[in-house]
Structures are given as C-alpha cells and as structure tokens.
Coordinates of C-alpha atoms in Angstrom, one line a residue:
M1 CA -54.9 94.2 -65.3
R2 CA -56.9 97.2 -64.3
R3 CA -57.7 99.6 -67.1
V4 CA -59.2 102.9 -66.3
A5 CA -60.6 105.3 -68.9
A6 CA -59.0 108.8 -69.0
P7 CA -60.7 111.1 -66.5
V8 CA -63.6 113.1 -67.9
G9 CA -64.9 116.4 -66.5
L10 CA -68.2 115.7 -64.7
L11 CA -70.2 118.4 -66.4
A12 CA -68.9 117.5 -69.9
L13 CA -69.7 113.9 -69.4
L14 CA -73.1 114.5 -68.0
A15 CA -74.0 116.8 -70.8
S16 CA -73.0 114.2 -73.3
L17 CA -75.0 111.5 -71.5
F18 CA -78.1 113.5 -71.0
A19 CA -78.4 114.9 -74.5
A20 CA -81.6 113.4 -75.9
V21 CA -80.1 111.2 -78.6
G22 CA -76.9 111.1 -80.6
V23 CA -77.5 113.2 -83.7
T24 CA -75.4 114.9 -86.4
S25 CA -75.9 118.1 -88.2
P26 CA -77.2 118.0 -91.7
S27 CA -74.7 118.6 -94.5
A28 CA -73.8 122.2 -94.8
T29 CA -73.5 121.9 -98.6
A30 CA -77.0 120.6 -99.1
A31 CA -79.8 123.2 -99.6
P32 CA -82.4 122.4 -96.9
A33 CA -85.9 121.8 -98.0
Y34 CA -87.3 123.5 -94.9
A35 CA -87.1 126.8 -93.1
V36 CA -86.2 127.2 -89.4
Q37 CA -87.0 130.1 -87.0
T38 CA -86.3 130.7 -83.4
L39 CA -89.3 131.8 -81.3
Y40 CA -90.1 132.6 -77.7
F41 CA -93.2 131.1 -76.1
H42 CA -94.9 132.7 -73.1
V43 CA -96.6 130.0 -71.1
T44 CA -98.4 129.9 -67.8
V45 CA -97.8 126.8 -65.6
G46 CA -98.0 125.6 -62.0
P47 CA -100.7 123.9 -60.0
G48 CA -102.6 127.2 -59.8
D49 CA -101.8 128.3 -63.4
D50 CA -100.1 131.4 -61.9
Q51 CA -96.5 131.0 -62.9
D52 CA -95.3 132.7 -66.1
C53 CA -92.3 131.2 -68.0
T54 CA -90.6 132.0 -71.3
I55 CA -89.5 129.0 -73.4
I56 CA -87.2 129.3 -76.4
G57 CA -87.7 127.0 -79.3
D58 CA -87.0 126.4 -83.0
V59 CA -89.7 125.7 -85.5
Y60 CA -88.8 123.7 -88.6
V61 CA -91.3 123.9 -91.5
P62 CA -90.8 121.8 -94.6
E63 CA -91.4 123.5 -98.0
S64 CA -94.0 120.9 -98.8
A65 CA -96.2 122.0 -95.9
S66 CA -97.1 125.2 -97.7
A67 CA -99.0 123.1 -100.2
E68 CA -100.3 120.4 -97.9
P69 CA -100.5 120.6 -94.1
A70 CA -98.1 118.2 -92.4
P71 CA -98.1 116.3 -89.1
A72 CA -95.9 117.7 -86.4
I73 CA -93.3 116.4 -83.9
L74 CA -92.7 118.0 -80.6
T75 CA -89.2 117.4 -79.1
T76 CA -87.2 118.7 -76.2
N77 CA -83.7 118.1 -74.6
G78 CA -82.2 115.8 -72.1
F79 CA -81.2 116.9 -68.7
G80 CA -78.6 119.7 -68.9
G81 CA -79.2 120.2 -72.7
S82 CA -81.1 122.6 -74.9
K83 CA -83.1 122.9 -78.1
D84 CA -79.8 122.9 -80.0
D85 CA -79.3 119.3 -79.1
Q86 CA -82.3 118.5 -81.2
A87 CA -81.1 120.3 -84.3
G88 CA -80.3 117.1 -86.1
I89 CA -83.7 115.7 -85.3
G90 CA -85.5 118.9 -86.4
A91 CA -83.6 119.0 -89.7
A92 CA -84.0 115.3 -90.5
F93 CA -87.7 115.1 -89.8
A94 CA -88.4 118.4 -91.6
E95 CA -86.7 117.0 -94.6
R96 CA -89.0 114.0 -94.3
G97 CA -92.0 116.4 -94.4
Y98 CA -92.8 116.9 -90.7
V99 CA -93.2 120.2 -88.9
V100 CA -90.9 120.1 -85.9
L101 CA -90.9 122.2 -82.8
S102 CA -87.8 121.7 -80.7
Y103 CA -87.6 123.6 -77.4
S104 CA -85.5 124.0 -74.3
G105 CA -87.2 122.6 -71.3
L106 CA -88.0 124.7 -68.3
G107 CA -84.8 125.7 -66.5
F108 CA -82.5 124.7 -69.4
G109 CA -80.9 126.2 -72.5
G110 CA -82.4 129.7 -72.3
S111 CA -85.8 128.8 -71.1
G112 CA -87.0 130.3 -67.8
C113 CA -88.4 129.0 -64.6
R114 CA -87.0 126.2 -62.5
I115 CA -86.3 122.5 -63.1
T116 CA -89.4 120.7 -61.9
L117 CA -88.4 117.2 -63.0
D118 CA -91.0 117.0 -65.8
H119 CA -93.9 117.4 -63.4
P120 CA -97.2 117.5 -65.3
D121 CA -98.3 120.7 -63.6
W122 CA -95.2 122.5 -64.9
D123 CA -93.5 120.8 -67.8
G124 CA -96.7 119.1 -68.9
K125 CA -98.7 122.3 -69.0
A126 CA -95.8 124.0 -70.8
G127 CA -95.9 121.3 -73.4
R128 CA -99.7 121.6 -73.7
Q129 CA -99.4 125.2 -74.7
L130 CA -96.8 124.4 -77.3
V131 CA -99.2 121.8 -78.7
S132 CA -101.7 124.7 -78.9
Y133 CA -99.3 126.7 -80.9
L134 CA -98.9 123.8 -83.4
G135 CA -102.7 123.8 -83.6
G136 CA -102.8 127.4 -84.8
A137 CA -103.3 129.2 -81.5
D138 CA -102.3 132.9 -81.2
G139 CA -100.8 134.8 -78.3
I140 CA -98.3 132.2 -77.3
A141 CA -95.3 132.6 -79.7
F142 CA -93.2 135.8 -80.1
L143 CA -90.3 136.9 -82.2
D144 CA -88.6 138.5 -79.2
E145 CA -88.1 137.4 -75.6
A146 CA -89.9 140.4 -74.3
G147 CA -93.1 139.4 -76.0
T148 CA -93.6 142.6 -77.9
Q149 CA -93.6 141.1 -81.4
P150 CA -96.2 138.3 -81.9
A151 CA -95.1 135.5 -84.2
P152 CA -97.3 134.7 -87.2
T153 CA -99.9 132.1 -86.7
L154 CA -98.7 128.6 -87.6
D155 CA -101.2 127.2 -90.2
V156 CA -99.2 124.4 -91.9
V157 CA -99.8 121.6 -89.4
A158 CA -102.4 118.9 -90.2
L159 CA -105.4 119.0 -87.9
D160 CA -107.6 116.3 -86.4
G161 CA -110.1 119.0 -85.5
P162 CA -110.1 122.7 -84.7
G163 CA -107.1 123.5 -82.6
D164 CA -106.1 119.8 -82.5
P165 CA -102.8 119.2 -84.4
R166 CA -101.7 115.8 -85.5
V167 CA -98.6 115.6 -83.4
G168 CA -96.2 113.0 -81.9
T169 CA -93.5 113.5 -79.4
L170 CA -89.9 112.4 -79.4
G171 CA -86.9 112.8 -77.0
G172 CA -84.6 110.9 -74.6
S173 CA -84.0 110.9 -70.8
Y174 CA -85.5 114.1 -69.5
G175 CA -86.9 114.6 -72.9
G176 CA -88.7 111.3 -72.5
G177 CA -90.3 112.2 -69.2
S178 CA -91.6 115.5 -70.6
Q179 CA -93.6 113.5 -73.2
F180 CA -95.5 111.6 -70.6
A181 CA -96.1 114.8 -68.6
T182 CA -97.5 116.6 -71.7
A183 CA -99.7 113.6 -72.8
S184 CA -101.1 113.3 -69.3
V185 CA -102.6 116.8 -69.5
D186 CA -103.3 117.0 -73.2
D187 CA -105.3 114.4 -75.1
R188 CA -104.4 116.0 -78.4
V189 CA -101.1 114.3 -78.5
D190 CA -101.3 111.3 -80.8
T191 CA -98.3 109.2 -80.0
L192 CA -95.1 109.1 -77.9
V193 CA -91.6 107.9 -78.6
P194 CA -89.7 108.2 -75.2
L195 CA -86.1 106.9 -75.1
I196 CA -84.0 106.0 -72.0
T197 CA -86.4 107.5 -69.5
W198 CA -87.9 106.7 -66.0
N199 CA -90.9 105.2 -64.5
D200 CA -90.4 106.2 -60.9
L201 CA -87.7 108.8 -60.0
S202 CA -87.6 107.5 -56.4
Y203 CA -86.5 104.2 -57.8
S204 CA -84.1 105.8 -60.4
L205 CA -82.2 107.7 -57.8
G206 CA -82.7 105.6 -54.7
P207 CA -83.8 102.0 -55.7
N208 CA -84.8 99.2 -53.5
N209 CA -84.9 96.0 -55.4
T210 CA -87.1 94.2 -52.9
D211 CA -90.5 94.9 -51.3
Q212 CA -91.7 96.3 -54.7
S213 CA -95.4 97.1 -54.6
V214 CA -96.3 98.4 -58.1
G215 CA -93.8 98.2 -60.9
V216 CA -90.5 99.3 -59.6
S217 CA -92.0 101.4 -56.7
T218 CA -91.3 100.1 -53.2
T219 CA -92.8 100.4 -49.8
T220 CA -89.4 100.3 -48.1
P221 CA -87.0 103.1 -49.3
G222 CA -83.9 102.0 -51.0
S223 CA -80.3 103.2 -51.3
I224 CA -79.4 106.5 -53.0
K225 CA -77.2 106.5 -56.1
F226 CA -74.6 108.7 -54.6
N227 CA -72.7 109.7 -57.8
W228 CA -75.8 110.2 -59.9
G229 CA -77.2 112.5 -57.2
L230 CA -74.1 114.6 -57.2
G231 CA -74.2 114.7 -61.0
F232 CA -77.8 115.9 -61.1
S233 CA -77.1 118.7 -58.6
A234 CA -74.0 119.9 -60.4
L235 CA -75.6 119.9 -63.9
G236 CA -78.8 121.6 -62.8
M237 CA -76.9 124.4 -61.0
A238 CA -74.7 124.9 -64.1
S239 CA -77.8 125.4 -66.1
D240 CA -78.9 128.0 -63.6
L241 CA -75.7 130.0 -64.2
Q242 CA -76.1 129.5 -68.0
N243 CA -79.6 131.1 -67.7
Q244 CA -78.1 133.8 -65.5
Q245 CA -80.7 133.0 -62.8
V246 CA -78.5 134.1 -59.9
P247 CA -80.1 135.4 -56.6
P248 CA -82.9 135.4 -55.6
D249 CA -83.0 132.0 -57.3
L250 CA -80.0 130.9 -55.4
L251 CA -81.9 129.6 -52.3
P252 CA -83.2 127.2 -51.2
C253 CA -82.2 125.2 -54.2
P254 CA -80.5 126.8 -57.3
N255 CA -82.6 126.2 -60.4
F256 CA -84.5 123.3 -59.0
A257 CA -87.9 122.9 -57.3
D258 CA -87.4 123.7 -53.7
F259 CA -87.6 120.1 -52.4
V260 CA -84.9 118.7 -54.6
C261 CA -81.8 119.9 -52.8
P262 CA -83.1 119.1 -49.3
A263 CA -84.1 115.6 -50.6
L264 CA -80.6 114.9 -52.0
V265 CA -78.8 116.3 -48.9
T266 CA -80.9 114.2 -46.5
A267 CA -80.6 111.1 -48.6
G268 CA -76.9 111.6 -48.9
T269 CA -76.7 111.6 -45.1
T270 CA -79.1 108.8 -44.3
G271 CA -78.8 106.8 -47.5
F272 CA -82.4 107.0 -48.5
F273 CA -85.2 109.4 -49.4
Q274 CA -87.7 110.6 -46.8
P275 CA -91.4 109.7 -47.4
Q276 CA -92.3 113.3 -48.3
H277 CA -89.5 113.4 -50.9
V278 CA -90.5 110.1 -52.3
A279 CA -94.0 111.4 -52.8
K280 CA -92.7 114.4 -54.7
L281 CA -90.4 112.4 -56.9
R282 CA -93.2 110.0 -57.7
A283 CA -95.6 112.9 -58.6
A284 CA -93.1 113.8 -61.3
S285 CA -93.0 110.2 -62.6
V286 CA -95.2 108.5 -65.1
G287 CA -95.7 105.5 -62.8
S288 CA -98.0 107.7 -60.7
Y289 CA -100.2 109.0 -63.5
I290 CA -99.9 106.1 -66.1
D291 CA -103.7 105.8 -66.3
R292 CA -103.8 109.3 -68.0
I293 CA -101.7 108.0 -70.9
D294 CA -103.9 106.4 -73.6
V295 CA -102.1 106.8 -77.0
P296 CA -99.6 104.4 -78.7
V297 CA -96.1 104.4 -77.2
L298 CA -92.8 103.3 -78.7
L299 CA -90.8 102.7 -75.6
I300 CA -87.0 102.5 -76.1
Q301 CA -84.7 101.8 -73.2
G302 CA -80.9 101.2 -72.9
Q303 CA -79.2 98.0 -71.8
H304 CA -76.1 100.0 -70.7
D305 CA -77.8 102.3 -68.2
T306 CA -77.2 102.5 -64.5
L307 CA -79.6 105.5 -64.1
F308 CA -82.8 104.4 -65.8
N309 CA -82.4 100.6 -66.1
L310 CA -84.5 98.2 -68.2
N311 CA -86.8 97.5 -65.3
E312 CA -88.3 101.0 -65.5
A313 CA -89.3 100.4 -69.1
V314 CA -90.9 97.1 -68.2
A315 CA -92.8 98.7 -65.4
T316 CA -94.2 101.4 -67.8
R317 CA -94.9 98.8 -70.5
D318 CA -96.8 96.5 -68.2
A319 CA -98.9 99.3 -66.8
L320 CA -99.8 100.7 -70.2
R321 CA -100.7 97.2 -71.5
A322 CA -102.9 96.6 -68.4
N323 CA -104.8 99.8 -69.4
G324 CA -105.2 98.6 -73.0
V325 CA -102.7 101.1 -74.4
P326 CA -100.8 99.9 -77.5
V327 CA -97.1 99.8 -76.6
T328 CA -94.0 98.4 -78.3
M329 CA -90.7 98.0 -76.4
I330 CA -87.1 98.1 -77.7
W331 CA -84.0 97.4 -75.6
Q332 CA -81.2 99.2 -77.5
S333 CA -77.5 98.8 -76.7
W334 CA -76.9 102.3 -75.3
G335 CA -78.1 104.3 -72.3
H336 CA -76.7 106.8 -69.9
S337 CA -73.7 104.6 -69.1
G338 CA -72.5 104.2 -72.7
G339 CA -72.7 101.3 -75.2
T340 CA -73.3 103.0 -78.5
V341 CA -72.8 100.8 -81.6
P342 CA -72.9 101.5 -85.3
G343 CA -76.0 101.1 -87.4
E344 CA -78.4 101.5 -84.5
L345 CA -79.6 105.1 -83.9
D346 CA -78.8 108.3 -85.7
L347 CA -82.0 110.3 -86.2
A348 CA -80.2 112.8 -88.5
D349 CA -79.1 110.0 -90.9
P350 CA -80.7 110.9 -94.3
D351 CA -81.4 107.2 -94.9
P352 CA -83.0 105.5 -91.9
A353 CA -82.6 102.2 -93.6
T354 CA -79.0 102.3 -92.4
Q355 CA -80.0 102.6 -88.7
Y356 CA -82.2 100.0 -87.1
I357 CA -83.9 102.1 -84.4
T358 CA -84.0 105.2 -86.6
G359 CA -86.0 103.2 -89.1
R360 CA -88.3 101.9 -86.4
V361 CA -88.9 105.5 -85.2
V362 CA -89.6 106.8 -88.7
D363 CA -92.0 103.9 -89.5
W364 CA -93.7 104.5 -86.2
F365 CA -94.4 108.2 -86.9
D366 CA -95.3 107.5 -90.5
H367 CA -97.9 104.9 -89.4
H368 CA -99.4 106.8 -86.4
L369 CA -99.2 110.4 -87.8
R370 CA -99.5 109.9 -91.5
G371 CA -101.6 106.7 -91.6
A372 CA -99.0 104.9 -93.7
D373 CA -99.4 101.2 -94.2
V374 CA -96.0 100.3 -92.9
D375 CA -94.8 97.6 -90.5
T376 CA -93.9 99.1 -87.1
G377 CA -91.9 96.1 -86.1
P378 CA -92.2 93.4 -83.4
P379 CA -93.7 94.1 -80.0
F380 CA -90.4 93.4 -78.4
A381 CA -86.8 93.7 -79.7
Y382 CA -83.4 93.5 -77.9
F383 CA -79.8 94.1 -78.9
R384 CA -77.4 91.1 -78.7
D385 CA -73.8 92.3 -78.5
W386 CA -72.5 88.8 -79.3
V387 CA -74.0 88.9 -82.9
A388 CA -71.6 90.2 -85.6
Y389 CA -73.0 92.4 -88.4
D390 CA -72.1 95.0 -90.9
G391 CA -74.0 98.2 -91.5
N392 CA -77.5 98.3 -90.1
A393 CA -77.7 96.7 -86.6
R394 CA -80.9 94.8 -87.5
P395 CA -79.2 91.3 -87.5
A396 CA -78.0 91.9 -83.9
Y397 CA -81.6 92.4 -82.7
G398 CA -83.6 89.5 -81.3
K399 CA -87.3 89.9 -81.8
A400 CA -90.3 88.5 -80.0
G401 CA -94.1 88.8 -80.1
R402 CA -94.3 89.1 -76.3
Y403 CA -92.3 89.9 -73.2
P404 CA -91.0 88.2 -71.1
V405 CA -89.3 85.7 -73.4
G406 CA -87.6 82.4 -72.9
R407 CA -87.7 80.2 -69.8
E408 CA -86.6 80.6 -66.2
Q409 CA -83.5 78.6 -65.2
V410 CA -83.1 78.1 -61.5
W411 CA -79.7 78.1 -59.8
R412 CA -79.5 77.1 -56.1
L413 CA -76.9 78.4 -53.6
S414 CA -74.8 75.6 -52.2
G415 CA -73.1 75.8 -48.9
D416 CA -69.7 75.2 -50.5
G417 CA -69.9 78.4 -52.7
A418 CA -71.2 76.7 -55.8
L419 CA -74.2 77.6 -58.0
V420 CA -76.0 74.3 -58.9
T421 CA -78.8 73.4 -61.2
G422 CA -81.0 70.4 -61.9
T423 CA -80.7 67.5 -59.6
E424 CA -77.3 68.3 -58.3
P425 CA -77.7 68.6 -54.5
T426 CA -76.7 71.6 -52.4
R427 CA -74.1 71.0 -49.7
R428 CA -74.3 72.2 -46.1
G429 CA -72.3 75.2 -45.2
Q430 CA -72.5 79.0 -44.9
Q431 CA -70.7 82.2 -45.7
R432 CA -70.2 85.1 -43.3
F433 CA -69.3 88.7 -44.0
L434 CA -69.5 92.2 -42.4
T435 CA -71.3 95.2 -43.9
P436 CA -69.4 98.5 -43.5
A437 CA -70.4 101.3 -41.2
A438 CA -71.5 104.7 -42.4
G439 CA -72.4 103.4 -45.8
L440 CA -68.8 103.2 -47.0
P441 CA -68.0 101.5 -50.3
T442 CA -66.4 98.0 -50.1
S443 CA -66.5 97.2 -53.8
F444 CA -64.7 98.7 -56.7
D445 CA -66.5 97.8 -59.9
E446 CA -67.5 100.2 -62.6
A447 CA -68.1 103.7 -61.3
D448 CA -71.2 105.6 -62.4
V449 CA -70.9 109.1 -64.0
V450 CA -67.2 109.9 -63.4
E451 CA -65.3 107.1 -64.9
Q452 CA -65.6 103.6 -66.3
V453 CA -63.4 100.8 -64.9
Q454 CA -63.1 97.7 -67.1
D455 CA -61.8 94.2 -66.8
L456 CA -61.5 94.1 -63.1
P457 CA -60.5 90.7 -61.6
L458 CA -62.8 90.3 -58.6
E459 CA -60.1 88.4 -56.7
Q460 CA -57.9 91.4 -56.8
V461 CA -60.0 94.5 -57.0
G462 CA -63.8 93.8 -56.8
D463 CA -65.3 93.4 -53.3
L464 CA -63.0 93.7 -50.3
P465 CA -62.4 90.4 -48.5
G466 CA -64.8 89.8 -45.6
T467 CA -67.5 92.1 -47.1
F468 CA -69.3 89.8 -49.4
A469 CA -70.5 86.2 -50.1
S470 CA -70.4 84.6 -53.6
W471 CA -71.5 81.5 -55.4
T472 CA -70.0 80.4 -58.7
S473 CA -71.3 77.9 -61.3
A474 CA -69.4 75.3 -63.3
P475 CA -68.1 76.5 -66.7
M476 CA -70.7 76.7 -69.4
A477 CA -70.6 73.9 -71.9
D478 CA -72.7 75.8 -74.4
P479 CA -73.6 79.5 -74.7
L480 CA -76.1 80.7 -72.1
D481 CA -78.2 83.7 -73.3
V482 CA -80.0 85.7 -70.7
V483 CA -82.7 88.2 -71.7
G484 CA -84.8 89.8 -69.0
T485 CA -84.9 90.4 -65.3
P486 CA -82.9 88.0 -63.0
T487 CA -84.5 87.4 -59.6
A488 CA -83.3 85.9 -56.4
S489 CA -84.8 84.5 -53.2
L490 CA -82.7 84.8 -50.0
R491 CA -82.8 84.2 -46.3
V492 CA -80.0 85.7 -44.2
Q493 CA -79.1 85.8 -40.6
A494 CA -78.3 89.3 -39.3
P495 CA -78.8 89.4 -35.6
T496 CA -77.7 93.0 -35.1
A497 CA -80.2 94.2 -37.8
A498 CA -82.9 92.0 -36.3
L499 CA -82.6 94.2 -33.1
T500 CA -82.2 97.6 -34.8
Q501 CA -84.7 97.3 -37.7
G502 CA -87.7 98.1 -35.5
A503 CA -86.3 101.6 -34.9
G504 CA -86.8 102.6 -38.5
Q505 CA -85.1 102.6 -41.9
L506 CA -81.7 103.5 -40.5
G507 CA -81.6 100.3 -38.5
K508 CA -82.4 98.0 -41.5
L509 CA -79.9 95.8 -43.3
V510 CA -78.6 97.1 -46.7
L511 CA -77.1 94.7 -49.2
F512 CA -76.0 94.8 -52.8
V513 CA -76.8 91.9 -55.1
K514 CA -75.3 91.3 -58.5
V515 CA -74.6 88.8 -61.2
L516 CA -71.1 88.5 -62.7
D517 CA -69.5 86.9 -65.7
V518 CA -66.3 85.0 -64.9
A519 CA -64.0 84.4 -67.8
P520 CA -61.8 81.2 -68.0
D521 CA -58.8 83.2 -66.8
G522 CA -60.7 84.1 -63.6
T523 CA -61.4 87.7 -64.6
A524 CA -64.9 88.7 -63.3
S525 CA -67.0 91.6 -64.3
T526 CA -70.4 92.9 -63.5
I527 CA -72.8 93.0 -66.4
K528 CA -73.1 96.5 -67.7
A529 CA -72.2 97.7 -64.1
L530 CA -75.7 96.8 -62.9
E531 CA -76.4 95.8 -59.3
A532 CA -79.4 95.7 -57.1
P533 CA -79.5 97.6 -53.8
V534 CA -81.7 96.0 -51.1
R535 CA -82.9 97.5 -47.9
V536 CA -84.3 94.4 -46.3
P537 CA -87.8 95.1 -44.7
D538 CA -87.4 92.3 -42.1
V539 CA -84.2 90.1 -41.9
R540 CA -86.2 87.5 -40.0
Q541 CA -88.1 86.7 -43.2
R542 CA -87.2 85.3 -46.6
F543 CA -87.1 88.1 -49.2
D544 CA -87.1 88.3 -53.0
V545 CA -84.8 90.5 -55.1
T546 CA -85.5 91.8 -58.6
L547 CA -82.2 92.6 -60.2
P548 CA -81.9 95.1 -63.2
G549 CA -82.7 93.5 -66.5
I550 CA -79.9 92.4 -68.8
V551 CA -79.2 91.0 -72.2
H552 CA -76.1 88.9 -71.9
R553 CA -74.4 85.8 -73.3
F554 CA -72.2 83.7 -71.0
E555 CA -69.8 82.1 -73.5
P556 CA -68.7 78.5 -73.3
G557 CA -66.0 78.2 -70.6
H558 CA -67.4 81.2 -68.7
R559 CA -69.1 80.8 -65.3
V560 CA -72.0 82.6 -63.6
R561 CA -71.2 84.2 -60.3
F562 CA -73.8 85.5 -57.9
V563 CA -72.6 88.0 -55.3
V564 CA -74.3 89.5 -52.1
A565 CA -72.1 92.4 -50.9
G566 CA -72.2 94.8 -48.0
G567 CA -71.2 97.9 -49.8
S568 CA -71.0 99.6 -53.2
L569 CA -68.9 102.3 -54.8
N570 CA -72.0 103.8 -56.5
Y571 CA -74.6 103.7 -53.6
R572 CA -74.9 104.9 -50.1
G573 CA -75.0 101.7 -47.9
G574 CA -76.4 101.1 -44.5
V575 CA -75.2 103.4 -41.6
T576 CA -74.6 100.6 -39.2
S577 CA -72.2 97.7 -39.5
N578 CA -73.9 94.3 -39.5
P579 CA -72.5 90.7 -39.4
V580 CA -74.4 88.7 -42.0
T581 CA -74.5 84.9 -42.5
I582 CA -76.0 83.2 -45.6
A583 CA -76.4 79.4 -45.5
G584 CA -76.6 77.3 -48.6
G585 CA -79.9 75.6 -49.2
E586 CA -82.6 74.5 -51.7
E587 CA -84.7 77.7 -51.1
Q588 CA -81.7 80.0 -51.7
T589 CA -82.1 80.6 -55.4
L590 CA -81.0 82.7 -58.4
R591 CA -83.4 82.6 -61.4
L592 CA -82.2 83.7 -64.8
P593 CA -84.5 84.2 -67.8
V594 CA -82.8 82.1 -70.5
V595 CA -83.7 82.2 -74.2
R596 CA -81.6 79.2 -75.1

C-alpha cells in the first residue's frame, strides 16, 4: 500500500532541513552563566576587497571568561536560516566555558550582501574578519547597524599570539561550507567541525556518478537535481524579501551571485550545468581549494541525505588525508532528507553524555582548543539503524580504525534477471528498455524536498514498465550488512546514443542506477532514496558507476535488487529517447562493501 506523508510547505520544509543542527533552547528557569549581546559587524569582502557588507551576530561570553580567557567557537546558519538557529549552540557552549560568536551568513537572517555559496572571497573573508574580532581587533563590531556606536573590544578570548584567537568552527550544511571557506583564507582557525556539507557543488546539484576524475568531480556533466534546484531558488529569494533587498537587487538573480539563476535555468532546460557554471560552483567548493585546509577536521555526514551524500564526505576526507591533515569521519543517521534518531545529536543538551555525536563534538573541541587529555573517538564511525538501544545512541554506532571497512562482495548480472555470486554461472539473455524523451520521470520512488513516499512496491509504483532493467538476488540466508560505496561496471547497447553522443552532452545517454531492498512480500524500496545519475561518456565503452554510500542491513529473507532506469522523479534525464539493451555476463557486475 502506498503511504504518502502529509504535504509540507516547501519553504517551511527547506528551512527545517537547512537549519544547521537540531537544537533546543536552554531552560528559561535556569539562570544562564553567560551574557549574550547582538552586534553588527562591518566587513569588506570580494575578490578586490571592495564590497562592504553588514553582518548581524550574537556574542555569548561565559562569566568564567572574565577571570580566565576562554577559547572561542565561530558558528553560522544553514541555508535559509539565521544566527537565531544557533542560539542553542551558543548557550550550550557558553555554559561549558566557551566564547561563542553566532552570525547570520551573507544574504541571510538580517545580514547584507548576496548569497555567494560560501565562496572564500566572500564568505571566507567575512569569516576572517569575525575571527579578527574574536582576537581583539577594533573597528569591526558596532552596537548599531549604522556603525555609529563602536562595540567594546573583546578581550576575553584565549590567544595563541597577538590577534590570533584560539578558535574552532561549527555548523551544518551551508554553515559547514562557510567553515572551509574561512579556514582557507585564515590560518588562525584551529579546528573545524562541519556537518552534512558538500565537497563539490556541481556534484551536489548535478551529479554524474561515472567518469569521476578527482573525488566526486567529473569530466562529463551529470544530471541536475530538479527538486533541490527549485528549493534553493525559492528559499534564497525568500531570504531576499526577508532582508528587504528588493530592486535593484531583483535582477539578474534575486539575492544570489549573478551566475546562480542563469545556471539553474539553463540546467533545468538541458539537464546539466554548462562548463562556465561548473567552474563557478567548484570555486565555491572545498574540493577546489582543499590544499589550503591544514587544521584537524571532525567531518560529520548524514546517511539519509539526497543533497550532500556520503560520497562528498569521503572525497573531502581522502583529500585531507592525502595532504597529511588529521581528519575523523562520522556517518550519522540524519541529513537533509530526514532520519533523526534519539540520543544522537542535540548540541543544546546540558549533558553531552546522553547524545553520542554531541559528546564527540564536545570532546573534539575540548581536546583541540583546551588541550584536554580526552579521547576524541575512532577515526571512522557509522550509525546502524538495525541495532536497538536505549538512551545514548553509542551502541548503534559501528567503529573502525580506517575507511573503507569490510570486504567487497561481487554480484554478477545474469541474462535471466538474477544477481549471482560465487561460482554460480550467469545465463545468456538480455533486457531492453526505452529512456523517456525530454527528461521526463519514469520512476516514482521517494521525492526529494517536497514529500516522502514510503513502502512503495516496485511492481506497482516504482519504475514504469519498459523503462528499466533489473536483477534480483536469491533471498538472504543471513544478515548482509553493507557499509560504504557500492560500485557497478556496465556495458550497454544504445545505438541511437552512439550516433548522437558525438554532437555533445545533449546527445549522450542518461541512466539512473540504484540498489533496492526487496522484502519477502515483494515490497521493494530504494535505500534512503539514493540513486546514481549517469551521463555515459561513450556508450561504446564499458563504464563504472560509483553509487552513493550507504549503511544498510539486508535482513534474512530479503533480496538485493539492482536497477538501471531511464528516468527519475528527482533528476532531469536525457533530452532524447534511447533504446537500451543490457546483456547478462561475467563482466556486468555490482560490488557491495560488506562488513559481515
């Protein structure tokens, strides 16, 4: 039976998803051991340092800092949010003896200038000047927006040197990207804790899961996330109205950097970003300036996230480690697509011992900012939703000294529609289907952003007949636990695309690859709504697909299903219709990272 969650207003849903982290306000009955003051910061940003912006922020100062200078935490909002979203974080860490500066990012929550997607020249430079304020600099902070009443010098932050505060950064999603941007232009930042953020925005919004050159970045453009693109546009423009930035800011792109709206409109028409837009998206992505990050990073990513999936965290982690930067990675349950669980993360919880990730964050800051001799946890941890627990979610977390974990289990695509392993032979045979024209959707799995559709029987609702090929395993005799990034190797026959692909990206074949869990009653569901768009560089050649990372248990009696589809509800597919044939064979494979 199809069950659809009650419709949710797009802006309300996006605001809740993009808020940095779930926090609660401190108890109104408890006397706070800190003072908080709202200030206005006048900063100069831009490639030429010629753009003046006003940022609104709240400064939380613990009472204890008057006697002994304290380390500081700089935090900002997720996309569409404001400094107020971080009130719980500010209060909680101030009560733990940290000075906290929470601010609304450029273009959001009362702060001026446009949304520049956390570009180092804009958001990074803005963050750098806030770090200077924490270090005791004058002439930046004011008591009024007009800048006529200078704020007192802040002299309660511990210093590593003159003007160099001991400071860490914290925030999620857009508030994660800002941390990398700030650290890339300011070597005074001591450590970063980014949650559910991106490595390459061109992958986040228009991924291609083949032909990847470095990390998640690809040479061949991918397929735009249609719903997420609309969501970004709507929420960014809403922030424009909130800030009362009406004309002349209305054109060419309300509240965004000028290239953003043309990029989304063009991609919505063609299905992919143009090269000049890819370059600009990557310039606002840590994957392009990762060599400028050289301080310890606690990287937290969400398993239930169709916007910034686990592969982005892996790409960032791998690049940091290659540069010798200390990095710890946690895969938590929740992301932009939902999945919150008790006992995991509440940064306003007065006792971090009751929340697994809260405790990890507190220990991380205590170690790197206070020099405390505390265990910062294993190099890699991941949430297992099949493990029961009470209270703190710690028992549900698997832990490892390295990533990747486990071993690779190879499944081969048989001509009779079976997934086979071991010595079982593949049979001769092939499957044929037709991709839709004009990028139309032909599958109806979970929808990004607007609604969540659960428990969808593939045979009834999933992919429309004649628009996909699938292979299904025998029922599992024992639990099969998958932790990591599934990969596939495919060879297809697409004679129309073979003729048109030479004309450019519009002529290339676009497919959508996914792994499903099939219950004993035949109900099939995608795993966390994740799928891999593929714009095939050359259909005459075998190609590899890197699917989004997952943490999932196939229970006994359940089956693994591998699907290659011609359309998707959440992405813009290819513009031309293509007949596709996929034959079974020993070289047609799906590889799952199995931990047991």
